[in-house]
GROMACS .gro file of C-alpha atoms in nm:
model
  288
    1MET     CA    1  -4.036  -4.560   3.957
    2LYS     CA    2  -4.282  -4.827   4.068
    3ILE     CA    3  -4.104  -5.123   4.227
    4VAL     CA    4  -4.272  -5.446   4.332
    5VAL     CA    5  -4.087  -5.679   4.571
    6ILE     CA    6  -4.168  -6.050   4.559
    7GLY     CA    7  -4.154  -6.182   4.914
    8ASN     CA    8  -4.264  -6.003   5.229
    9ALA     CA    9  -4.142  -6.214   5.518
   10GLY     CA   10  -3.767  -6.246   5.468
   11GLN     CA   11  -3.457  -6.060   5.577
   12LEU     CA   12  -3.401  -5.901   5.237
   13SER     CA   13  -3.758  -5.778   5.190
   14TYR     CA   14  -3.749  -5.634   5.542
   15GLU     CA   15  -3.442  -5.426   5.453
   16LEU     CA   16  -3.586  -5.327   5.114
   17VAL     CA   17  -3.895  -5.186   5.284
   18ARG     CA   18  -3.676  -4.991   5.525
   19ILE     CA   19  -3.487  -4.834   5.234
   20LEU     CA   20  -3.772  -4.769   4.994
   21GLY     CA   21  -4.063  -4.734   5.236
   22GLU     CA   22  -4.392  -4.650   5.072
   23ASP     CA   23  -4.230  -4.644   4.727
   24ILE     CA   24  -4.266  -5.021   4.694
   25VAL     CA   25  -4.531  -5.292   4.712
   26CYS     CA   26  -4.433  -5.624   4.875
   27LEU     CA   27  -4.620  -5.934   4.765
   28GLY     CA   28  -4.640  -6.238   4.992
   29PRO     CA   29  -4.807  -6.578   4.947
   30GLU     CA   30  -5.134  -6.425   5.065
   31ASP     CA   31  -5.122  -6.180   4.774
   32THR     CA   32  -5.031  -6.404   4.480
   33ASP     CA   33  -4.893  -6.746   4.382
   34ILE     CA   34  -4.550  -6.702   4.227
   35THR     CA   35  -4.545  -7.068   4.122
   36ASP     CA   36  -4.855  -7.018   3.902
   37GLY     CA   37  -4.768  -6.814   3.595
   38ALA     CA   38  -5.123  -6.702   3.518
   39VAL     CA   39  -5.200  -6.596   3.875
   40LEU     CA   40  -4.869  -6.411   3.911
   41SER     CA   41  -4.909  -6.235   3.576
   42ALA     CA   42  -5.257  -6.118   3.666
   43THR     CA   43  -5.138  -5.981   4.000
   44LEU     CA   44  -4.840  -5.798   3.851
   45SER     CA   45  -5.043  -5.667   3.557
   46SER     CA   46  -5.278  -5.497   3.802
   47LEU     CA   47  -4.978  -5.322   3.963
   48ALA     CA   48  -4.783  -5.248   3.642
   49PRO     CA   49  -4.436  -5.225   3.802
   50GLU     CA   50  -4.141  -5.081   3.616
   51VAL     CA   51  -3.906  -5.303   3.817
   52VAL     CA   52  -3.958  -5.629   4.005
   53ILE     CA   53  -3.715  -5.738   4.279
   54ASN     CA   54  -3.738  -6.109   4.360
   55ALA     CA   55  -3.659  -6.149   4.729
   56ALA     CA   56  -3.851  -6.477   4.763
   57ALA     CA   57  -3.656  -6.802   4.798
   58TYR     CA   58  -3.669  -7.145   4.953
   59THR     CA   59  -3.357  -7.132   5.171
   60ALA     CA   60  -3.390  -7.429   5.411
   61VAL     CA   61  -3.084  -7.600   5.265
   62ASP     CA   62  -3.109  -7.931   5.450
   63LYS     CA   63  -3.488  -7.957   5.437
   64ALA     CA   64  -3.469  -7.904   5.060
   65GLU     CA   65  -3.311  -8.247   5.017
   66ASP     CA   66  -3.650  -8.402   5.106
   67ASP     CA   67  -3.869  -8.117   4.979
   68GLN     CA   68  -3.749  -8.100   4.621
   69VAL     CA   69  -4.083  -8.021   4.455
   70LEU     CA   70  -4.160  -7.710   4.662
   71CYS     CA   71  -3.796  -7.596   4.656
   72HIS     CA   72  -3.790  -7.615   4.276
   73ALA     CA   73  -4.126  -7.440   4.247
   74ILE     CA   74  -4.009  -7.139   4.450
   75ASN     CA   75  -3.646  -7.119   4.337
   76ALA     CA   76  -3.685  -7.207   3.968
   77THR     CA   77  -4.045  -7.213   3.840
   78ALA     CA   78  -4.125  -6.880   4.007
   79VAL     CA   79  -3.819  -6.717   3.847
   80LYS     CA   80  -3.930  -6.844   3.506
   81ASN     CA   81  -4.277  -6.700   3.569
   82LEU     CA   82  -4.133  -6.364   3.676
   83ALA     CA   83  -3.900  -6.348   3.377
   84ARG     CA   84  -4.185  -6.425   3.138
   85TYR     CA   85  -4.404  -6.155   3.289
   86CYS     CA   86  -4.124  -5.896   3.279
   87LYS     CA   87  -4.042  -5.980   2.918
   88ALA     CA   88  -4.407  -5.942   2.812
   89ALA     CA   89  -4.459  -5.624   3.015
   90GLY     CA   90  -4.126  -5.456   2.942
   91ALA     CA   91  -4.029  -5.456   3.311
   92PHE     CA   92  -3.682  -5.499   3.461
   93LEU     CA   93  -3.614  -5.789   3.700
   94VAL     CA   94  -3.363  -5.800   3.986
   95HIS     CA   95  -3.311  -6.156   4.110
   96VAL     CA   96  -3.100  -6.278   4.405
   97SER     CA   97  -2.910  -6.606   4.391
   98THR     CA   98  -2.649  -6.781   4.601
   99ASP     CA   99  -2.291  -6.902   4.642
  100TYR     CA  100  -2.438  -7.255   4.657
  101VAL     CA  101  -2.445  -7.269   4.276
  102PHE     CA  102  -2.067  -7.325   4.294
  103ASN     CA  103  -1.898  -7.649   4.403
  104GLY     CA  104  -1.670  -7.481   4.658
  105HIS     CA  105  -1.346  -7.638   4.529
  106LYS     CA  106  -1.192  -7.341   4.346
  107GLY     CA  107  -0.989  -7.203   4.637
  108SER     CA  108  -1.000  -6.842   4.517
  109PRO     CA  109  -1.292  -6.595   4.491
  110TYR     CA  110  -1.556  -6.700   4.239
  111LEU     CA  111  -1.609  -6.472   3.941
  112PRO     CA  112  -1.962  -6.411   3.810
  113ASP     CA  113  -1.892  -6.611   3.493
  114ASP     CA  114  -1.720  -6.907   3.661
  115PRO     CA  115  -1.875  -7.248   3.585
  116ILE     CA  116  -2.149  -7.349   3.821
  117GLU     CA  117  -2.175  -7.694   3.977
  118PRO     CA  118  -2.428  -7.706   4.262
  119GLN     CA  119  -2.380  -7.978   4.521
  120GLY     CA  120  -2.736  -8.017   4.653
  121VAL     CA  121  -3.103  -7.962   4.583
  122TYR     CA  122  -3.107  -7.602   4.708
  123GLY     CA  123  -2.809  -7.504   4.492
  124GLN     CA  124  -2.947  -7.692   4.191
  125THR     CA  125  -3.286  -7.521   4.211
  126LYS     CA  126  -3.120  -7.181   4.241
  127ALA     CA  127  -2.905  -7.269   3.937
  128ASP     CA  128  -3.221  -7.369   3.748
  129GLY     CA  129  -3.371  -7.031   3.836
  130GLU     CA  130  -3.061  -6.855   3.705
  131LYS     CA  131  -3.082  -7.048   3.377
  132ALA     CA  132  -3.448  -6.951   3.332
  133LEU     CA  133  -3.355  -6.587   3.387
  134PHE     CA  134  -3.069  -6.602   3.135
  135ASP     CA  135  -3.282  -6.783   2.877
  136ILE     CA  136  -3.584  -6.553   2.896
  137LEU     CA  137  -3.466  -6.209   3.007
  138PRO     CA  138  -3.090  -6.167   2.957
  139GLU     CA  139  -3.098  -5.801   2.853
  140ALA     CA  140  -3.343  -5.671   3.114
  141SER     CA  141  -3.236  -5.845   3.434
  142CYS     CA  142  -2.977  -5.823   3.708
  143LEU     CA  143  -2.868  -6.138   3.885
  144ILE     CA  144  -2.699  -6.077   4.221
  145ARG     CA  145  -2.536  -6.374   4.395
  146THR     CA  146  -2.477  -6.340   4.768
  147ALA     CA  147  -2.385  -6.552   5.071
  148TRP     CA  148  -2.421  -6.596   5.447
  149VAL     CA  149  -2.700  -6.339   5.484
  150TYR     CA  150  -2.815  -6.220   5.828
  151SER     CA  151  -3.007  -5.928   5.979
  152ALA     CA  152  -3.174  -5.811   6.298
  153TYR     CA  153  -3.496  -5.950   6.155
  154GLY     CA  154  -3.587  -6.318   6.119
  155ASN     CA  155  -3.384  -6.629   6.190
  156ASN     CA  156  -3.015  -6.649   6.102
  157PHE     CA  157  -2.673  -6.763   6.221
  158VAL     CA  158  -2.599  -6.448   6.422
  159LYS     CA  159  -2.917  -6.463   6.627
  160THR     CA  160  -2.884  -6.839   6.673
  161MET     CA  161  -2.530  -6.798   6.803
  162LEU     CA  162  -2.636  -6.526   7.047
  163ARG     CA  163  -2.913  -6.750   7.180
  164LEU     CA  164  -2.692  -7.057   7.215
  165MET     CA  165  -2.409  -6.858   7.372
  166ALA     CA  166  -2.653  -6.742   7.639
  167GLU     CA  167  -2.784  -7.095   7.701
  168LYS     CA  168  -2.492  -7.337   7.659
  169PRO     CA  169  -2.172  -7.392   7.858
  170GLN     CA  170  -1.974  -7.426   7.534
  171LEU     CA  171  -2.022  -7.451   7.156
  172THR     CA  172  -1.854  -7.623   6.862
  173VAL     CA  173  -1.855  -7.445   6.525
  174ILE     CA  174  -1.730  -7.560   6.185
  175ASP     CA  175  -1.397  -7.405   6.085
  176ASP     CA  176  -1.339  -7.549   5.735
  177GLN     CA  177  -1.618  -7.377   5.543
  178ILE     CA  178  -1.497  -7.039   5.419
  179GLY     CA  179  -1.709  -6.752   5.289
  180THR     CA  180  -1.819  -6.398   5.367
  181PRO     CA  181  -2.096  -6.291   5.606
  182THR     CA  182  -2.339  -6.043   5.451
  183TRP     CA  183  -2.566  -5.799   5.633
  184ALA     CA  184  -2.899  -5.797   5.450
  185LYS     CA  185  -2.901  -5.417   5.463
  186GLY     CA  186  -2.601  -5.395   5.231
  187LEU     CA  187  -2.749  -5.655   4.997
  188ALA     CA  188  -3.074  -5.457   4.985
  189GLU     CA  189  -2.881  -5.143   4.893
  190ALA     CA  190  -2.722  -5.328   4.600
  191CYS     CA  191  -3.064  -5.452   4.486
  192VAL     CA  192  -3.205  -5.099   4.503
  193SER     CA  193  -2.912  -4.962   4.304
  194ALA     CA  194  -2.962  -5.232   4.040
  195ALA     CA  195  -3.335  -5.155   4.026
  196GLN     CA  196  -3.302  -4.778   4.004
  197GLN     CA  197  -3.022  -4.786   3.745
  198LYS     CA  198  -3.157  -5.096   3.566
  199THR     CA  199  -2.811  -5.246   3.581
  200ALA     CA  200  -2.820  -5.559   3.365
  201GLY     CA  201  -2.579  -5.847   3.411
  202VAL     CA  202  -2.449  -6.093   3.670
  203TYR     CA  203  -2.283  -5.960   3.983
  204HIS     CA  204  -2.164  -6.081   4.322
  205TRP     CA  205  -2.239  -5.891   4.640
  206THR     CA  206  -2.133  -5.973   4.993
  207ASP     CA  207  -1.962  -5.773   5.263
  208GLU     CA  208  -1.583  -5.748   5.241
  209GLY     CA  209  -1.340  -5.992   5.393
  210VAL     CA  210  -1.326  -6.367   5.448
  211ALA     CA  211  -1.420  -6.586   5.743
  212SER     CA  212  -1.499  -6.939   5.851
  213TRP     CA  213  -1.817  -7.003   6.045
  214TYR     CA  214  -1.588  -7.040   6.348
  215ASP     CA  215  -1.433  -6.697   6.289
  216PHE     CA  216  -1.782  -6.553   6.249
  217ALA     CA  217  -1.899  -6.711   6.576
  218LEU     CA  218  -1.599  -6.576   6.769
  219ALA     CA  219  -1.670  -6.225   6.640
  220ILE     CA  220  -2.038  -6.257   6.734
  221GLN     CA  221  -1.943  -6.350   7.089
  222GLU     CA  222  -1.677  -6.079   7.124
  223LEU     CA  223  -1.901  -5.802   6.991
  224GLY     CA  224  -2.205  -5.943   7.170
  225ILE     CA  225  -2.027  -5.909   7.505
  226GLU     CA  226  -1.893  -5.564   7.416
  227LYS     CA  227  -2.245  -5.441   7.338
  228GLY     CA  228  -2.416  -5.603   7.636
  229LEU     CA  229  -2.606  -5.861   7.432
  230LEU     CA  230  -2.418  -6.139   7.613
  231SER     CA  231  -2.324  -6.142   7.980
  232GLN     CA  232  -2.022  -6.372   7.964
  233SER     CA  233  -1.787  -6.560   7.737
  234ILE     CA  234  -1.810  -6.935   7.680
  235PRO     CA  235  -1.561  -7.168   7.507
  236VAL     CA  236  -1.619  -7.187   7.130
  237LEU     CA  237  -1.430  -7.480   6.980
  238PRO     CA  238  -1.348  -7.534   6.610
  239ILE     CA  239  -1.450  -7.861   6.443
  240PRO     CA  240  -1.426  -7.992   6.085
  241SER     CA  241  -1.738  -8.042   5.873
  242SER     CA  242  -1.685  -8.419   5.903
  243GLN     CA  243  -1.782  -8.394   6.271
  244TYR     CA  244  -2.109  -8.217   6.189
  245PRO     CA  245  -2.275  -8.413   5.905
  246THR     CA  246  -2.579  -8.252   5.740
  247PRO     CA  247  -2.825  -8.380   5.477
  248ALA     CA  248  -2.701  -8.123   5.223
  249ARG     CA  249  -2.340  -8.071   5.117
  250ARG     CA  250  -2.205  -7.719   5.167
  251PRO     CA  251  -1.938  -7.553   4.952
  252HIS     CA  252  -1.610  -7.554   5.147
  253TYR     CA  253  -1.495  -7.230   4.988
  254SER     CA  254  -1.746  -6.984   4.845
  255VAL     CA  255  -1.592  -6.639   4.864
  256LEU     CA  256  -1.742  -6.427   4.583
  257ASP     CA  257  -1.539  -6.183   4.372
  258LYS     CA  258  -1.705  -5.838   4.380
  259SER     CA  259  -1.476  -5.653   4.136
  260SER     CA  260  -1.744  -5.595   3.871
  261ALA     CA  261  -2.006  -5.508   4.133
  262ARG     CA  262  -1.787  -5.232   4.278
  263ILE     CA  263  -1.796  -5.069   3.934
  264ALA     CA  264  -2.162  -5.139   3.857
  265PHE     CA  265  -2.280  -5.018   4.198
  266ALA     CA  266  -2.024  -4.740   4.228
  267SER     CA  267  -2.233  -4.538   4.475
  268LEU     CA  268  -2.203  -4.820   4.728
  269ASN     CA  269  -1.894  -4.908   4.926
  270PRO     CA  270  -1.864  -5.271   5.035
  271THR     CA  271  -1.781  -5.273   5.406
  272HIS     CA  272  -1.585  -5.536   5.600
  273TRP     CA  273  -1.812  -5.801   5.749
  274ARG     CA  274  -1.696  -5.737   6.104
  275LYS     CA  275  -1.791  -5.368   6.086
  276GLN     CA  276  -2.127  -5.463   5.936
  277LEU     CA  277  -2.182  -5.717   6.213
  278SER     CA  278  -2.110  -5.448   6.472
  279SER     CA  279  -2.368  -5.217   6.314
  280MET     CA  280  -2.629  -5.491   6.301
  281LEU     CA  281  -2.570  -5.581   6.667
  282ASP     CA  282  -2.614  -5.214   6.759
  283GLU     CA  283  -2.950  -5.230   6.586
  284LEU     CA  284  -3.039  -5.551   6.770
  285LYS     CA  285  -2.944  -5.390   7.102
  286ALA     CA  286  -3.164  -5.087   7.027
  287GLN     CA  287  -3.461  -5.318   6.977
  288GLN     CA  288  -3.434  -5.460   7.328
   0.00000   0.00000   0.00000
């Protein structure tokens, strides 16, 4: 099976390459323009993939509030272009979306078919991308929503916390935003399963469990010290979101229900986020 991955510089594409190796082609901005339908179609036609995995996204949530045109081009227009190509070519498309399409007020895990109500530009553009996918390629696509993604590669909350914990005398971390951390490796495995089985539909995939950003930070420090990535403990204090205003609104509760995904991706076993974090930190330690 020939698989083409859109995006070559992110956490997800990094993990996809590690899983699939030479079996895939990764396309970055130097290879094609995903926001230009004709250019993208020409590039993909030359490769003739059976499956396309879209791992490209504009994810700078706060910057998106002032960068709406580019954010929409990458998160919505590009998805429309990919869906149109796949429909014309008879290819299957795996697309990754986000918990930010929900408003965060539900208070219990979001089901794949729950109403969406994005609260900012990033979430709205991802919702627009989802709509394009549903409108153009509903029978030959898999939409996977995820949340709080991190890995040993690239920039993310885990690596930022490790750096700040080594530099600062103390930290404050928000404790009233609730979700689930997700190791990009597990997300990549779900994407590969969807690609290989051509599993159509809408699914949610994160690691297991629930946490606030504060809980996540405490676990990062505890495991970081245990594994020798940090030399000492510093005070980490909880604060409400109101004390840390940001340009973009975040969902206060965005835990995703994975019941249907456990069936669809039966060969995979969602693992608790803390165990996944431990495994990722082992990997980070081995890189030192």
